[in-house]
């Protein structure tokens, strides 16, 4: 989930009710480009398939 600011209500209704582990892996002051997001997702998919 990408958020510009913290909003507990959005988190509560967006994530599954039984999700007990919610962590943030990175905080960034800018949004990545569309291509950077695509590259990162592809990298994660590749890493999971290895």
mmCIF file with all atom_site columns, N, CA, C and O in Angstrom:
data_model
loop_
_atom_site.group_PDB
_atom_site.id
_atom_site.type_symbol
_atom_site.label_atom_id
_atom_site.label_alt_id
_atom_site.label_comp_id
_atom_site.label_asym_id
_atom_site.label_entity_id
_atom_site.label_seq_id
_atom_site.pdbx_PDB_ins_code
_atom_site.Cartn_x
_atom_site.Cartn_y
_atom_site.Cartn_z
_atom_site.occupancy
_atom_site.B_iso_or_equiv
_atom_site.pdbx_formal_charge
_atom_site.auth_seq_id
_atom_site.auth_comp_id
_atom_site.auth_asym_id
_atom_site.auth_atom_id
_atom_site.pdbx_PDB_model_num
ATOM 1   N N  . UNK A 1 1  ? 0.848   -1.156  0.000   1.00 0.00 ? 1  UNK A N  1
ATOM 2   C CA . UNK A 1 1  ? 0.000   0.000   0.000   1.00 0.00 ? 1  UNK A CA 1
ATOM 3   C C  . UNK A 1 1  ? 0.900   1.226   0.000   1.00 0.00 ? 1  UNK A C  1
ATOM 4   O O  . UNK A 1 1  ? 1.813   1.329   0.796   1.00 0.00 ? 1  UNK A O  1
ATOM 5   N N  . UNK A 1 2  ? 0.650   2.143   -0.906  1.00 0.00 ? 2  UNK A N  1
ATOM 6   C CA . UNK A 1 2  ? 1.385   3.395   -0.952  1.00 0.00 ? 2  UNK A CA 1
ATOM 7   C C  . UNK A 1 2  ? 0.526   4.478   -0.330  1.00 0.00 ? 2  UNK A C  1
ATOM 8   O O  . UNK A 1 2  ? -0.643  4.624   -0.677  1.00 0.00 ? 2  UNK A O  1
ATOM 9   N N  . UNK A 1 3  ? 1.100   5.209   0.594   1.00 0.00 ? 3  UNK A N  1
ATOM 10  C CA . UNK A 1 3  ? 0.351   6.273   1.271   1.00 0.00 ? 3  UNK A CA 1
ATOM 11  C C  . UNK A 1 3  ? 1.192   7.534   1.338   1.00 0.00 ? 3  UNK A C  1
ATOM 12  O O  . UNK A 1 3  ? 2.389   7.469   1.562   1.00 0.00 ? 3  UNK A O  1
ATOM 13  N N  . UNK A 1 4  ? 0.544   8.657   1.157   1.00 0.00 ? 4  UNK A N  1
ATOM 14  C CA . UNK A 1 4  ? 1.233   9.937   1.294   1.00 0.00 ? 4  UNK A CA 1
ATOM 15  C C  . UNK A 1 4  ? 1.346   10.335  2.754   1.00 0.00 ? 4  UNK A C  1
ATOM 16  O O  . UNK A 1 4  ? 2.256   11.045  3.155   1.00 0.00 ? 4  UNK A O  1
ATOM 17  N N  . UNK A 1 5  ? 0.408   9.863   3.572   1.00 0.00 ? 5  UNK A N  1
ATOM 18  C CA . UNK A 1 5  ? 0.433   10.165  4.997   1.00 0.00 ? 5  UNK A CA 1
ATOM 19  C C  . UNK A 1 5  ? -0.220  9.018   5.764   1.00 0.00 ? 5  UNK A C  1
ATOM 20  O O  . UNK A 1 5  ? -0.936  8.201   5.177   1.00 0.00 ? 5  UNK A O  1
ATOM 21  N N  . UNK A 1 6  ? 0.014   8.972   7.059   1.00 0.00 ? 6  UNK A N  1
ATOM 22  C CA . UNK A 1 6  ? -0.543  7.919   7.895   1.00 0.00 ? 6  UNK A CA 1
ATOM 23  C C  . UNK A 1 6  ? -2.047  8.134   8.058   1.00 0.00 ? 6  UNK A C  1
ATOM 24  O O  . UNK A 1 6  ? -2.494  9.233   8.349   1.00 0.00 ? 6  UNK A O  1
ATOM 25  N N  . UNK A 1 7  ? -2.810  7.047   7.864   1.00 0.00 ? 7  UNK A N  1
ATOM 26  C CA . UNK A 1 7  ? -4.255  7.118   8.038   1.00 0.00 ? 7  UNK A CA 1
ATOM 27  C C  . UNK A 1 7  ? -4.722  5.763   8.551   1.00 0.00 ? 7  UNK A C  1
ATOM 28  O O  . UNK A 1 7  ? -4.869  4.818   7.788   1.00 0.00 ? 7  UNK A O  1
ATOM 29  N N  . UNK A 1 8  ? -4.918  5.648   9.866   1.00 0.00 ? 8  UNK A N  1
ATOM 30  C CA . UNK A 1 8  ? -5.272  4.370   10.476  1.00 0.00 ? 8  UNK A CA 1
ATOM 31  C C  . UNK A 1 8  ? -6.559  3.783   9.909   1.00 0.00 ? 8  UNK A C  1
ATOM 32  O O  . UNK A 1 8  ? -6.679  2.568   9.769   1.00 0.00 ? 8  UNK A O  1
ATOM 33  N N  . UNK A 1 9  ? -7.528  4.625   9.584   1.00 0.00 ? 9  UNK A N  1
ATOM 34  C CA . UNK A 1 9  ? -8.798  4.124   9.050   1.00 0.00 ? 9  UNK A CA 1
ATOM 35  C C  . UNK A 1 9  ? -8.595  3.459   7.695   1.00 0.00 ? 9  UNK A C  1
ATOM 36  O O  . UNK A 1 9  ? -9.161  2.401   7.422   1.00 0.00 ? 9  UNK A O  1
ATOM 37  N N  . UNK A 1 10 ? -7.789  4.058   6.839   1.00 0.00 ? 10 UNK A N  1
ATOM 38  C CA . UNK A 1 10 ? -7.517  3.470   5.527   1.00 0.00 ? 10 UNK A CA 1
ATOM 39  C C  . UNK A 1 10 ? -6.820  2.128   5.688   1.00 0.00 ? 10 UNK A C  1
ATOM 40  O O  . UNK A 1 10 ? -7.164  1.147   5.039   1.00 0.00 ? 10 UNK A O  1
ATOM 41  N N  . UNK A 1 11 ? -5.853  2.055   6.575   1.00 0.00 ? 11 UNK A N  1
ATOM 42  C CA . UNK A 1 11 ? -5.133  0.804   6.819   1.00 0.00 ? 11 UNK A CA 1
ATOM 43  C C  . UNK A 1 11 ? -6.091  -0.259  7.342   1.00 0.00 ? 11 UNK A C  1
ATOM 44  O O  . UNK A 1 11 ? -6.103  -1.389  6.876   1.00 0.00 ? 11 UNK A O  1
ATOM 45  N N  . UNK A 1 12 ? -6.921  0.091   8.300   1.00 0.00 ? 12 UNK A N  1
ATOM 46  C CA . UNK A 1 12 ? -7.845  -0.861  8.910   1.00 0.00 ? 12 UNK A CA 1
ATOM 47  C C  . UNK A 1 12 ? -8.773  -1.493  7.873   1.00 0.00 ? 12 UNK A C  1
ATOM 48  O O  . UNK A 1 12 ? -9.008  -2.691  7.891   1.00 0.00 ? 12 UNK A O  1
ATOM 49  N N  . UNK A 1 13 ? -9.296  -0.694  6.969   1.00 0.00 ? 13 UNK A N  1
ATOM 50  C CA . UNK A 1 13 ? -10.270 -1.214  6.011   1.00 0.00 ? 13 UNK A CA 1
ATOM 51  C C  . UNK A 1 13 ? -9.644  -1.732  4.718   1.00 0.00 ? 13 UNK A C  1
ATOM 52  O O  . UNK A 1 13 ? -10.335 -2.336  3.915   1.00 0.00 ? 13 UNK A O  1
ATOM 53  N N  . UNK A 1 14 ? -8.360  -1.514  4.520   1.00 0.00 ? 14 UNK A N  1
ATOM 54  C CA . UNK A 1 14 ? -7.692  -1.978  3.313   1.00 0.00 ? 14 UNK A CA 1
ATOM 55  C C  . UNK A 1 14 ? -7.055  -3.350  3.504   1.00 0.00 ? 14 UNK A C  1
ATOM 56  O O  . UNK A 1 14 ? -7.118  -4.193  2.621   1.00 0.00 ? 14 UNK A O  1
ATOM 57  N N  . UNK A 1 15 ? -6.456  -3.576  4.665   1.00 0.00 ? 15 UNK A N  1
ATOM 58  C CA . UNK A 1 15 ? -5.753  -4.829  4.915   1.00 0.00 ? 15 UNK A CA 1
ATOM 59  C C  . UNK A 1 15 ? -6.700  -5.896  5.427   1.00 0.00 ? 15 UNK A C  1
ATOM 60  O O  . UNK A 1 15 ? -7.727  -5.587  6.031   1.00 0.00 ? 15 UNK A O  1
ATOM 61  N N  . UNK A 1 16 ? -6.358  -7.176  5.215   1.00 0.00 ? 16 UNK A N  1
ATOM 62  C CA . UNK A 1 16 ? -7.206  -8.258  5.715   1.00 0.00 ? 16 UNK A CA 1
ATOM 63  C C  . UNK A 1 16 ? -7.357  -8.195  7.237   1.00 0.00 ? 16 UNK A C  1
ATOM 64  O O  . UNK A 1 16 ? -6.426  -7.816  7.944   1.00 0.00 ? 16 UNK A O  1
ATOM 65  N N  . UNK A 1 17 ? -8.510  -8.584  7.722   1.00 0.00 ? 17 UNK A N  1
ATOM 66  C CA . UNK A 1 17 ? -8.800  -8.503  9.154   1.00 0.00 ? 17 UNK A CA 1
ATOM 67  C C  . UNK A 1 17 ? -7.855  -9.371  9.985   1.00 0.00 ? 17 UNK A C  1
ATOM 68  O O  . UNK A 1 17 ? -7.476  -9.006  11.081  1.00 0.00 ? 17 UNK A O  1
ATOM 69  N N  . UNK A 1 18 ? -7.456  -10.520 9.459   1.00 0.00 ? 18 UNK A N  1
ATOM 70  C CA . UNK A 1 18 ? -6.607  -11.447 10.223  1.00 0.00 ? 18 UNK A CA 1
ATOM 71  C C  . UNK A 1 18 ? -5.108  -11.173 10.057  1.00 0.00 ? 18 UNK A C  1
ATOM 72  O O  . UNK A 1 18 ? -4.284  -11.944 10.518  1.00 0.00 ? 18 UNK A O  1
ATOM 73  N N  . UNK A 1 19 ? -4.736  -10.076 9.421   1.00 0.00 ? 19 UNK A N  1
ATOM 74  C CA . UNK A 1 19 ? -3.328  -9.743  9.226   1.00 0.00 ? 19 UNK A CA 1
ATOM 75  C C  . UNK A 1 19 ? -2.757  -9.231  10.550  1.00 0.00 ? 19 UNK A C  1
ATOM 76  O O  . UNK A 1 19 ? -3.066  -8.140  10.988  1.00 0.00 ? 19 UNK A O  1
ATOM 77  N N  . UNK A 1 20 ? -1.905  -10.042 11.167  1.00 0.00 ? 20 UNK A N  1
ATOM 78  C CA . UNK A 1 20 ? -1.327  -9.697  12.462  1.00 0.00 ? 20 UNK A CA 1
ATOM 79  C C  . UNK A 1 20 ? 0.042   -9.032  12.341  1.00 0.00 ? 20 UNK A C  1
ATOM 80  O O  . UNK A 1 20 ? 0.555   -8.499  13.311  1.00 0.00 ? 20 UNK A O  1
ATOM 81  N N  . UNK A 1 21 ? 0.652   -9.118  11.171  1.00 0.00 ? 21 UNK A N  1
ATOM 82  C CA . UNK A 1 21 ? 2.000   -8.587  10.991  1.00 0.00 ? 21 UNK A CA 1
ATOM 83  C C  . UNK A 1 21 ? 1.997   -7.538  9.890   1.00 0.00 ? 21 UNK A C  1
ATOM 84  O O  . UNK A 1 21 ? 1.922   -7.856  8.719   1.00 0.00 ? 21 UNK A O  1
ATOM 85  N N  . UNK A 1 22 ? 2.058   -6.297  10.282  1.00 0.00 ? 22 UNK A N  1
ATOM 86  C CA . UNK A 1 22 ? 2.122   -5.195  9.320   1.00 0.00 ? 22 UNK A CA 1
ATOM 87  C C  . UNK A 1 22 ? 3.422   -4.443  9.598   1.00 0.00 ? 22 UNK A C  1
ATOM 88  O O  . UNK A 1 22 ? 3.629   -3.940  10.693  1.00 0.00 ? 22 UNK A O  1
ATOM 89  N N  . UNK A 1 23 ? 4.294   -4.407  8.603   1.00 0.00 ? 23 UNK A N  1
ATOM 90  C CA . UNK A 1 23 ? 5.573   -3.718  8.768   1.00 0.00 ? 23 UNK A CA 1
ATOM 91  C C  . UNK A 1 23 ? 5.817   -2.812  7.571   1.00 0.00 ? 23 UNK A C  1
ATOM 92  O O  . UNK A 1 23 ? 5.257   -3.017  6.494   1.00 0.00 ? 23 UNK A O  1
ATOM 93  N N  . UNK A 1 24 ? 6.632   -1.829  7.765   1.00 0.00 ? 24 UNK A N  1
ATOM 94  C CA . UNK A 1 24 ? 7.053   -0.962  6.673   1.00 0.00 ? 24 UNK A CA 1
ATOM 95  C C  . UNK A 1 24 ? 8.498   -1.284  6.358   1.00 0.00 ? 24 UNK A C  1
ATOM 96  O O  . UNK A 1 24 ? 9.338   -1.329  7.252   1.00 0.00 ? 24 UNK A O  1
ATOM 97  N N  . UNK A 1 25 ? 8.777   -1.542  5.099   1.00 0.00 ? 25 UNK A N  1
ATOM 98  C CA . UNK A 1 25 ? 10.150  -1.886  4.743   1.00 0.00 ? 25 UNK A CA 1
ATOM 99  C C  . UNK A 1 25 ? 10.973  -0.662  4.377   1.00 0.00 ? 25 UNK A C  1
ATOM 100 O O  . UNK A 1 25 ? 12.176  -0.664  4.541   1.00 0.00 ? 25 UNK A O  1
ATOM 101 N N  . UNK A 1 26 ? 10.321  0.372   3.865   1.00 0.00 ? 26 UNK A N  1
ATOM 102 C CA . UNK A 1 26 ? 11.052  1.574   3.461   1.00 0.00 ? 26 UNK A CA 1
ATOM 103 C C  . UNK A 1 26 ? 10.168  2.793   3.628   1.00 0.00 ? 26 UNK A C  1
ATOM 104 O O  . UNK A 1 26 ? 8.978   2.738   3.390   1.00 0.00 ? 26 UNK A O  1
ATOM 105 N N  . UNK A 1 27 ? 10.788  3.874   4.009   1.00 0.00 ? 27 UNK A N  1
ATOM 106 C CA . UNK A 1 27 ? 10.122  5.167   3.987   1.00 0.00 ? 27 UNK A CA 1
ATOM 107 C C  . UNK A 1 27 ? 10.860  6.023   2.982   1.00 0.00 ? 27 UNK A C  1
ATOM 108 O O  . UNK A 1 27 ? 12.074  6.120   3.025   1.00 0.00 ? 27 UNK A O  1
ATOM 109 N N  . UNK A 1 28 ? 10.141  6.609   2.067   1.00 0.00 ? 28 UNK A N  1
ATOM 110 C CA . UNK A 1 28 ? 10.766  7.459   1.073   1.00 0.00 ? 28 UNK A CA 1
ATOM 111 C C  . UNK A 1 28 ? 10.037  8.794   1.029   1.00 0.00 ? 28 UNK A C  1
ATOM 112 O O  . UNK A 1 28 ? 8.821   8.849   1.201   1.00 0.00 ? 28 UNK A O  1
ATOM 113 N N  . UNK A 1 29 ? 10.772  9.838   0.769   1.00 0.00 ? 29 UNK A N  1
ATOM 114 C CA . UNK A 1 29 ? 10.183  11.168  0.712   1.00 0.00 ? 29 UNK A CA 1
ATOM 115 C C  . UNK A 1 29 ? 9.653   11.506  -0.674  1.00 0.00 ? 29 UNK A C  1
ATOM 116 O O  . UNK A 1 29 ? 9.102   12.577  -0.883  1.00 0.00 ? 29 UNK A O  1
ATOM 117 N N  . UNK A 1 30 ? 9.823   10.602  -1.617  1.00 0.00 ? 30 UNK A N  1
ATOM 118 C CA . UNK A 1 30 ? 9.325   10.819  -2.965  1.00 0.00 ? 30 UNK A CA 1
ATOM 119 C C  . UNK A 1 30 ? 8.741   9.508   -3.483  1.00 0.00 ? 30 UNK A C  1
ATOM 120 O O  . UNK A 1 30 ? 9.091   8.445   -3.007  1.00 0.00 ? 30 UNK A O  1
ATOM 121 N N  . UNK A 1 31 ? 7.837   9.595   -4.433  1.00 0.00 ? 31 UNK A N  1
ATOM 122 C CA . UNK A 1 31 ? 7.293   8.397   -5.045  1.00 0.00 ? 31 UNK A CA 1
ATOM 123 C C  . UNK A 1 31 ? 8.183   7.981   -6.205  1.00 0.00 ? 31 UNK A C  1
ATOM 124 O O  . UNK A 1 31 ? 8.640   8.817   -6.986  1.00 0.00 ? 31 UNK A O  1
ATOM 125 N N  . UNK A 1 32 ? 8.426   6.689   -6.338  1.00 0.00 ? 32 UNK A N  1
ATOM 126 C CA . UNK A 1 32 ? 9.212   6.221   -7.480  1.00 0.00 ? 32 UNK A CA 1
ATOM 127 C C  . UNK A 1 32 ? 8.414   6.385   -8.779  1.00 0.00 ? 32 UNK A C  1
ATOM 128 O O  . UNK A 1 32 ? 7.186   6.500   -8.764  1.00 0.00 ? 32 UNK A O  1
ATOM 129 N N  . UNK A 1 33 ? 9.130   6.347   -9.868  1.00 0.00 ? 33 UNK A N  1
ATOM 130 C CA . UNK A 1 33 ? 8.464   6.415   -11.165 1.00 0.00 ? 33 UNK A CA 1
ATOM 131 C C  . UNK A 1 33 ? 7.725   5.108   -11.424 1.00 0.00 ? 33 UNK A C  1
ATOM 132 O O  . UNK A 1 33 ? 7.970   4.089   -10.764 1.00 0.00 ? 33 UNK A O  1
ATOM 133 N N  . UNK A 1 34 ? 6.836   5.125   -12.389 1.00 0.00 ? 34 UNK A N  1
ATOM 134 C CA . UNK A 1 34 ? 6.110   3.904   -12.750 1.00 0.00 ? 34 UNK A CA 1
ATOM 135 C C  . UNK A 1 34 ? 7.095   2.801   -13.144 1.00 0.00 ? 34 UNK A C  1
ATOM 136 O O  . UNK A 1 34 ? 6.932   1.643   -12.754 1.00 0.00 ? 34 UNK A O  1
ATOM 137 N N  . UNK A 1 35 ? 8.117   3.152   -13.908 1.00 0.00 ? 35 UNK A N  1
ATOM 138 C CA . UNK A 1 35 ? 9.091   2.147   -14.341 1.00 0.00 ? 35 UNK A CA 1
ATOM 139 C C  . UNK A 1 35 ? 9.868   1.577   -13.155 1.00 0.00 ? 35 UNK A C  1
ATOM 140 O O  . UNK A 1 35 ? 10.153  0.389   -13.105 1.00 0.00 ? 35 UNK A O  1
ATOM 141 N N  . UNK A 1 36 ? 10.210  2.408   -12.181 1.00 0.00 ? 36 UNK A N  1
ATOM 142 C CA . UNK A 1 36 ? 10.909  1.921   -10.992 1.00 0.00 ? 36 UNK A CA 1
ATOM 143 C C  . UNK A 1 36 ? 10.033  0.935   -10.220 1.00 0.00 ? 36 UNK A C  1
ATOM 144 O O  . UNK A 1 36 ? 10.527  -0.073  -9.718  1.00 0.00 ? 36 UNK A O  1
ATOM 145 N N  . UNK A 1 37 ? 8.744   1.213   -10.118 1.00 0.00 ? 37 UNK A N  1
ATOM 146 C CA . UNK A 1 37 ? 7.831   0.284   -9.444  1.00 0.00 ? 37 UNK A CA 1
ATOM 147 C C  . UNK A 1 37 ? 7.753   -1.042  -10.190 1.00 0.00 ? 37 UNK A C  1
ATOM 148 O O  . UNK A 1 37 ? 7.814   -2.116  -9.580  1.00 0.00 ? 37 UNK A O  1
ATOM 149 N N  . UNK A 1 38 ? 7.635   -0.985  -11.501 1.00 0.00 ? 38 UNK A N  1
ATOM 150 C CA . UNK A 1 38 ? 7.583   -2.199  -12.315 1.00 0.00 ? 38 UNK A CA 1
ATOM 151 C C  . UNK A 1 38 ? 8.862   -3.006  -12.140 1.00 0.00 ? 38 UNK A C  1
ATOM 152 O O  . UNK A 1 38 ? 8.825   -4.227  -11.950 1.00 0.00 ? 38 UNK A O  1
ATOM 153 N N  . UNK A 1 39 ? 10.003  -2.341  -12.193 1.00 0.00 ? 39 UNK A N  1
ATOM 154 C CA . UNK A 1 39 ? 11.292  -3.030  -12.027 1.00 0.00 ? 39 UNK A CA 1
ATOM 155 C C  . UNK A 1 39 ? 11.395  -3.699  -10.658 1.00 0.00 ? 39 UNK A C  1
ATOM 156 O O  . UNK A 1 39 ? 11.866  -4.833  -10.545 1.00 0.00 ? 39 UNK A O  1
ATOM 157 N N  . UNK A 1 40 ? 10.945  -3.011  -9.623  1.00 0.00 ? 40 UNK A N  1
ATOM 158 C CA . UNK A 1 40 ? 11.013  -3.561  -8.265  1.00 0.00 ? 40 UNK A CA 1
ATOM 159 C C  . UNK A 1 40 ? 10.097  -4.769  -8.116  1.00 0.00 ? 40 UNK A C  1
ATOM 160 O O  . UNK A 1 40 ? 10.479  -5.774  -7.511  1.00 0.00 ? 40 UNK A O  1
ATOM 161 N N  . UNK A 1 41 ? 8.914   -4.694  -8.669  1.00 0.00 ? 41 UNK A N  1
ATOM 162 C CA . UNK A 1 41 ? 7.992   -5.840  -8.609  1.00 0.00 ? 41 UNK A CA 1
ATOM 163 C C  . UNK A 1 41 ? 8.572   -7.024  -9.363  1.00 0.00 ? 41 UNK A C  1
ATOM 164 O O  . UNK A 1 41 ? 8.538   -8.158  -8.875  1.00 0.00 ? 41 UNK A O  1
ATOM 165 N N  . UNK A 1 42 ? 9.114   -6.778  -10.540 1.00 0.00 ? 42 UNK A N  1
ATOM 166 C CA . UNK A 1 42 ? 9.727   -7.866  -11.309 1.00 0.00 ? 42 UNK A CA 1
ATOM 167 C C  . UNK A 1 42 ? 10.904  -8.484  -10.570 1.00 0.00 ? 42 UNK A C  1
ATOM 168 O O  . UNK A 1 42 ? 11.099  -9.698  -10.608 1.00 0.00 ? 42 UNK A O  1
ATOM 169 N N  . UNK A 1 43 ? 11.684  -7.657  -9.890  1.00 0.00 ? 43 UNK A N  1
ATOM 170 C CA . UNK A 1 43 ? 12.814  -8.159  -9.104  1.00 0.00 ? 43 UNK A CA 1
ATOM 171 C C  . UNK A 1 43 ? 12.319  -9.063  -7.977  1.00 0.00 ? 43 UNK A C  1
ATOM 172 O O  . UNK A 1 43 ? 12.876  -10.136 -7.738  1.00 0.00 ? 43 UNK A O  1
ATOM 173 N N  . UNK A 1 44 ? 11.262  -8.651  -7.283  1.00 0.00 ? 44 UNK A N  1
ATOM 174 C CA . UNK A 1 44 ? 10.706  -9.460  -6.198  1.00 0.00 ? 44 UNK A CA 1
ATOM 175 C C  . UNK A 1 44 ? 10.159  -10.787 -6.717  1.00 0.00 ? 44 UNK A C  1
ATOM 176 O O  . UNK A 1 44 ? 10.346  -11.830 -6.100  1.00 0.00 ? 44 UNK A O  1
ATOM 177 N N  . UNK A 1 45 ? 9.478   -10.750 -7.857  1.00 0.00 ? 45 UNK A N  1
ATOM 178 C CA . UNK A 1 45 ? 8.940   -11.984 -8.454  1.00 0.00 ? 45 UNK A CA 1
ATOM 179 C C  . UNK A 1 45 ? 10.079  -12.924 -8.800  1.00 0.00 ? 45 UNK A C  1
ATOM 180 O O  . UNK A 1 45 ? 10.022  -14.123 -8.520  1.00 0.00 ? 45 UNK A O  1
ATOM 181 N N  . UNK A 1 46 ? 11.135  -12.397 -9.394  1.00 0.00 ? 46 UNK A N  1
ATOM 182 C CA . UNK A 1 46 ? 12.286  -13.213 -9.762  1.00 0.00 ? 46 UNK A CA 1
ATOM 183 C C  . UNK A 1 46 ? 12.932  -13.845 -8.525  1.00 0.00 ? 46 UNK A C  1
ATOM 184 O O  . UNK A 1 46 ? 13.272  -15.012 -8.515  1.00 0.00 ? 46 UNK A O  1
ATOM 185 N N  . UNK A 1 47 ? 13.095  -13.038 -7.448  1.00 0.00 ? 47 UNK A N  1
ATOM 186 C CA . UNK A 1 47 ? 13.707  -13.551 -6.227  1.00 0.00 ? 47 UNK A CA 1
ATOM 187 C C  . UNK A 1 47 ? 12.881  -14.655 -5.592  1.00 0.00 ? 47 UNK A C  1
ATOM 188 O O  . UNK A 1 47 ? 13.436  -15.608 -5.029  1.00 0.00 ? 47 UNK A O  1
ATOM 189 N N  . UNK A 1 48 ? 11.584  -14.569 -5.653  1.00 0.00 ? 48 UNK A N  1
ATOM 190 C CA . UNK A 1 48 ? 10.703  -15.594 -5.049  1.00 0.00 ? 48 UNK A CA 1
ATOM 191 C C  . UNK A 1 48 ? 10.719  -16.883 -5.853  1.00 0.00 ? 48 UNK A C  1
ATOM 192 O O  . UNK A 1 48 ? 10.470  -17.948 -5.317  1.00 0.00 ? 48 UNK A O  1
ATOM 193 N N  . UNK A 1 49 ? 10.972  -16.777 -7.146  1.00 0.00 ? 49 UNK A N  1
ATOM 194 C CA . UNK A 1 49 ? 10.977  -17.968 -8.007  1.00 0.00 ? 49 UNK A CA 1
ATOM 195 C C  . UNK A 1 49 ? 12.318  -18.693 -8.009  1.00 0.00 ? 49 UNK A C  1
ATOM 196 O O  . UNK A 1 49 ? 12.436  -19.758 -8.588  1.00 0.00 ? 49 UNK A O  1
ATOM 197 N N  . UNK A 1 50 ? 13.329  -18.114 -7.393  1.00 0.00 ? 50 UNK A N  1
ATOM 198 C CA . UNK A 1 50 ? 14.663  -18.760 -7.393  1.00 0.00 ? 50 UNK A CA 1
ATOM 199 C C  . UNK A 1 50 ? 14.794  -19.711 -6.241  1.00 0.00 ? 50 UNK A C  1
ATOM 200 O O  . UNK A 1 50 ? 14.226  -19.661 -5.241  1.00 0.00 ? 50 UNK A O  1
#
